[in-house]
PDB file of C-alpha atoms in Angstrom:
ATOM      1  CA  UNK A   1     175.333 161.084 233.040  1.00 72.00           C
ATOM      2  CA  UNK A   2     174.496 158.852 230.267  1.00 89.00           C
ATOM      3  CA  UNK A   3     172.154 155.875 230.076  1.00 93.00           C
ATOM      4  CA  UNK A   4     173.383 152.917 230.757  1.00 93.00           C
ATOM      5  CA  UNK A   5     173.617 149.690 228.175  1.00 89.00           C
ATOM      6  CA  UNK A   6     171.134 148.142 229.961  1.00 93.00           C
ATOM      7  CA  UNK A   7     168.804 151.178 229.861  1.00 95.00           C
ATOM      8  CA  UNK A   8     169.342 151.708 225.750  1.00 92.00           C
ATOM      9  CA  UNK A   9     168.740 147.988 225.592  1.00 91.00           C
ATOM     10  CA  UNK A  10     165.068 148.380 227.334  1.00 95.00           C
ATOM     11  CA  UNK A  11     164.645 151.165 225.447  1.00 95.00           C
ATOM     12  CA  UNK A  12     164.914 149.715 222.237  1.00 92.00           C
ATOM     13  CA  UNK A  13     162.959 147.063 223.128  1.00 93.00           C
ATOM     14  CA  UNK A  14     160.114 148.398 224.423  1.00 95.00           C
ATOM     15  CA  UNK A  15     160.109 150.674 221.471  1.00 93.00           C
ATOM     16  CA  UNK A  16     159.544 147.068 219.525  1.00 91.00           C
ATOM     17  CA  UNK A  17     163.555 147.313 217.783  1.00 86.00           C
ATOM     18  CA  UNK A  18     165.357 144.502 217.686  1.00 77.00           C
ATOM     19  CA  UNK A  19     168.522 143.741 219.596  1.00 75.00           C
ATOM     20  CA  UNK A  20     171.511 145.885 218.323  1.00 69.00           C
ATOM     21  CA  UNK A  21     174.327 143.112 219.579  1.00 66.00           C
ATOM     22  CA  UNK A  22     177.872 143.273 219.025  1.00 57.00           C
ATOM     23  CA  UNK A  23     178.674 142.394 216.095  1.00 51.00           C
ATOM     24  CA  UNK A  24     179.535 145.740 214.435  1.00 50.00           C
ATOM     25  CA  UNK A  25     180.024 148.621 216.458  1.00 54.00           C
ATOM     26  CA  UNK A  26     177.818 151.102 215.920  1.00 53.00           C
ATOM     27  CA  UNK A  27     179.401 154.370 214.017  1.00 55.00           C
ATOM     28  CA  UNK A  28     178.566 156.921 211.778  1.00 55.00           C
ATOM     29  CA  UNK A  29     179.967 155.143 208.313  1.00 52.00           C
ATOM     30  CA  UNK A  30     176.953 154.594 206.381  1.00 49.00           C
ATOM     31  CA  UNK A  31     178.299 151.246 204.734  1.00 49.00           C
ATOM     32  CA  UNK A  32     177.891 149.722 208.647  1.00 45.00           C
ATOM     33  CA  UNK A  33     174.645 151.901 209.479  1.00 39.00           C
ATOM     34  CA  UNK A  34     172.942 150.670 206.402  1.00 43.00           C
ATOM     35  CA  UNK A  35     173.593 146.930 206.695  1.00 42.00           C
ATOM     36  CA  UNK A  36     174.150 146.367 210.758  1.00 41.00           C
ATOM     37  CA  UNK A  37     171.354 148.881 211.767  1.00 48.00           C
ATOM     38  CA  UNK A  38     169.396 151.127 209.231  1.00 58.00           C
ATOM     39  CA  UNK A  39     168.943 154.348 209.719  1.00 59.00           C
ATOM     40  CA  UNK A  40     166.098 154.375 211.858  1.00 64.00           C
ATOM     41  CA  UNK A  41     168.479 152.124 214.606  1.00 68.00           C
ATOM     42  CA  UNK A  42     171.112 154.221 213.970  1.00 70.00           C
ATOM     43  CA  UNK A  43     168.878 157.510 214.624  1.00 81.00           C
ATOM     44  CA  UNK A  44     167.898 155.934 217.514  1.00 84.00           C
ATOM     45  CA  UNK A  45     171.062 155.678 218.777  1.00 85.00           C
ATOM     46  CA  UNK A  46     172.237 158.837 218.528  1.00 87.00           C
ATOM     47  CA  UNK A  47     169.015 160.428 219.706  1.00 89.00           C
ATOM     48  CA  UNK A  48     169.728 158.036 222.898  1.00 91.00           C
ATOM     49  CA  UNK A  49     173.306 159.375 223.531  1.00 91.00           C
ATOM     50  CA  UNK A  50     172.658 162.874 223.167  1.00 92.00           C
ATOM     51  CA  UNK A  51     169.558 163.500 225.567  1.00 94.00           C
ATOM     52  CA  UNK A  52     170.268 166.030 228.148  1.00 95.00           C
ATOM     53  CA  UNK A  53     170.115 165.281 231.733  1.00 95.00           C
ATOM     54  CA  UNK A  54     166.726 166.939 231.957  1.00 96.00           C
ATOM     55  CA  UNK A  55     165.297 164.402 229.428  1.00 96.00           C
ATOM     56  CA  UNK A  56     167.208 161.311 230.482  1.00 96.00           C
ATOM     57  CA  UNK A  57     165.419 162.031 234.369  1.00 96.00           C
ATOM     58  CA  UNK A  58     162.524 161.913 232.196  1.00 97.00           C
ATOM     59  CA  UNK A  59     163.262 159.173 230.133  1.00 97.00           C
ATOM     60  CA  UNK A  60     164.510 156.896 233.132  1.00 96.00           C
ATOM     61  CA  UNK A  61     161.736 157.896 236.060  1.00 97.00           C
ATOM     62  CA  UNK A  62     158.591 158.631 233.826  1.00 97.00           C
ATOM     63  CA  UNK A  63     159.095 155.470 231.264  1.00 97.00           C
ATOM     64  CA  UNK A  64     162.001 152.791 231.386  1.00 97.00           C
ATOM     65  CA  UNK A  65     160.984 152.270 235.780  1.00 97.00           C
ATOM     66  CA  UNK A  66     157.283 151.633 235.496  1.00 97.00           C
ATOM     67  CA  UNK A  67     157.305 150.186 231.933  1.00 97.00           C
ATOM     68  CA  UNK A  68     160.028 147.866 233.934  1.00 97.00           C
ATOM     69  CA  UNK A  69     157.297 147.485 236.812  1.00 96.00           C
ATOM     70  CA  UNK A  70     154.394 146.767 234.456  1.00 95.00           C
ATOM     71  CA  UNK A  71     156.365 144.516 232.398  1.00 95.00           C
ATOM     72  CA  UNK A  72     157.157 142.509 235.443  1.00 94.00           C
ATOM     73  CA  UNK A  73     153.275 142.452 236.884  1.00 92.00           C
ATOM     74  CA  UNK A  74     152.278 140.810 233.125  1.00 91.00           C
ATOM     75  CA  UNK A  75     154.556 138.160 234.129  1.00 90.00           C
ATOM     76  CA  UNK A  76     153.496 137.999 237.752  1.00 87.00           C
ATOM     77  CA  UNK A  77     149.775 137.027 236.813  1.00 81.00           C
ATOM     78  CA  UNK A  78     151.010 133.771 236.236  1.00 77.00           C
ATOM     79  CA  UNK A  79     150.864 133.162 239.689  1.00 74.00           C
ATOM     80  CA  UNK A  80     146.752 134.116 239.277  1.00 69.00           C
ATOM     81  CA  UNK A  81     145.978 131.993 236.368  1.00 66.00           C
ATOM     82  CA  UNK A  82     145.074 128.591 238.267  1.00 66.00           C
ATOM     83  CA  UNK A  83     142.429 131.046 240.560  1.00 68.00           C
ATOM     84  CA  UNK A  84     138.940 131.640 238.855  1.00 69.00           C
ATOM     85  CA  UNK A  85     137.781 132.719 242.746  1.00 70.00           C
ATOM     86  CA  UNK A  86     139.163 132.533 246.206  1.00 71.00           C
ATOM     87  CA  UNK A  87     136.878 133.620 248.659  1.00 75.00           C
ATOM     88  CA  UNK A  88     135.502 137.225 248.046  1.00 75.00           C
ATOM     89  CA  UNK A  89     138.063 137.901 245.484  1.00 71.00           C
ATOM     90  CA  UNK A  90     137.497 136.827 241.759  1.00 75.00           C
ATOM     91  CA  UNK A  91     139.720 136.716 239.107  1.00 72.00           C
ATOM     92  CA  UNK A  92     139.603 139.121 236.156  1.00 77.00           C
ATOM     93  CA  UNK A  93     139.551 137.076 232.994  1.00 80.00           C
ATOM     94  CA  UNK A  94     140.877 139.765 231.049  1.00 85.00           C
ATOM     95  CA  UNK A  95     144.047 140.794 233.560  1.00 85.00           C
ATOM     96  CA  UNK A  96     146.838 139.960 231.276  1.00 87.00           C
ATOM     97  CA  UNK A  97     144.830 141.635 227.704  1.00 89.00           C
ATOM     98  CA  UNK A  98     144.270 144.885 230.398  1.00 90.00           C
ATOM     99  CA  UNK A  99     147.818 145.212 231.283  1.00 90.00           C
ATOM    100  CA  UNK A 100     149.412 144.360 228.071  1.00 92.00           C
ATOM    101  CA  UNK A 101     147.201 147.054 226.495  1.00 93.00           C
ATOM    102  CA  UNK A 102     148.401 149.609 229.298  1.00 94.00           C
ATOM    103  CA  UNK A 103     152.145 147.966 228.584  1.00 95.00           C
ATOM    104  CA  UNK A 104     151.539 149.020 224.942  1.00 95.00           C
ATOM    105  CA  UNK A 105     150.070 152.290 225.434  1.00 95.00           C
ATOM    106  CA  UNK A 106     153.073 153.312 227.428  1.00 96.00           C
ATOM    107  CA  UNK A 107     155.892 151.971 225.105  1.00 96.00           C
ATOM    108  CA  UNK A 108     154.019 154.118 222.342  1.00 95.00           C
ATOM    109  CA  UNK A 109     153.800 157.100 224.598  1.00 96.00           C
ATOM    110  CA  UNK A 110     157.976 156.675 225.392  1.00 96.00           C
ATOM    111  CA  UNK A 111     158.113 156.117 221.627  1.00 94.00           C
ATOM    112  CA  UNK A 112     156.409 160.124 221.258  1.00 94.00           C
ATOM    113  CA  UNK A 113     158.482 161.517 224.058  1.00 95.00           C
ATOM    114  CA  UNK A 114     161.709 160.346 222.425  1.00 93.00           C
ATOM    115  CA  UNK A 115     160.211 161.039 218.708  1.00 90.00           C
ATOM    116  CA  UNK A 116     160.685 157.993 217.169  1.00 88.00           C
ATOM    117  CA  UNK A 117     158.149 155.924 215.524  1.00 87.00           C
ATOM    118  CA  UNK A 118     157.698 152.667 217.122  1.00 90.00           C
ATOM    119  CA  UNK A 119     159.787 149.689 215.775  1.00 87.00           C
ATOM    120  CA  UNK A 120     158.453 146.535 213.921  1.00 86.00           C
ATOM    121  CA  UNK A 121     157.737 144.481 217.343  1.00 88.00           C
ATOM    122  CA  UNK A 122     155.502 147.420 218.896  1.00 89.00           C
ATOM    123  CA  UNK A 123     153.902 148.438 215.481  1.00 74.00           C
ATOM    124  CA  UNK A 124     151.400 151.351 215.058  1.00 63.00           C
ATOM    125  CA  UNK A 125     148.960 149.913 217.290  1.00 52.00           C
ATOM    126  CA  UNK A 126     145.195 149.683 216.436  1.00 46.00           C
ATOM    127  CA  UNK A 127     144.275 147.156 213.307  1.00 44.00           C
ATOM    128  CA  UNK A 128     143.471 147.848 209.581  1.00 43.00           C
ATOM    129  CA  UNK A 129     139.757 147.491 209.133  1.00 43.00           C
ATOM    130  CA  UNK A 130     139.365 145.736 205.354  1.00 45.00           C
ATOM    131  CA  UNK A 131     135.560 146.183 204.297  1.00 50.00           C
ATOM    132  CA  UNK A 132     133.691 144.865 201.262  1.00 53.00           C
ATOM    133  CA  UNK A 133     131.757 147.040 199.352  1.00 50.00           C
TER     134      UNK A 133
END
């Protein structure tokens, strides 16, 4: 069983790469890897279409379904954001900072189990500290 396009195409986004399209297909001549893709695309790729069944269970029902789920709740809170307090409940001010930094954590932890560094629209996470001496 391999993934689907669908499930390659969440992957590499919530890995933070950019869409692949259709422009080229995507093969092993390194004239169209270097200019369509890069290496690190076309690593990807390969990496994606080789997993074993084992690690595509994993990939699928450990990552791609709840960071599908928790990508879909950060757009639900919309429905929250007109709501300071309703009766006994109150609204947390910080919902949609909370889950995006959960969202984030996972797509880095996918981006270990697959052994990939995480793409330019996911980013190392964390911030570079400048100090003045």
């Amino acid at each position: 069983m391999a993934l689907t396009d669908a499930q390659m195409a969440d992957t590499r986004r919530y890995m933070g790469y950019a869409l692949a399209g259709t422009t080229m297909p995507i093969t092993n001549d390194q004239d169209v890897v270097y200019v369509q893709f890069g290496m690190v695309t076309m690593s990807l790729h390969q990496r994606l279409t080789t997993l074993s069944a084992s690690e595509e269970a994993v990939l699928i029902n450990t990552y791609l379904t709840p960071l599908n789920n928790m990508e879909q709740d950060i757009i639900g809170i919309r429905d929250n954001l007109d709501t300071a307090q309703a009766s006994v409940w109150t609204h947390n001010a910080l919902e949609q900072a909370d889950r995006d930094r959960l969202f984030d954590s996972w797509r880095r932890r996918m981006c270990q189990f697959i052994g990939a560094t995480p793409g330019p629209g996911l980013g190392l996470g964390g911030g570079i500290r400048v100090t003045r001496g």
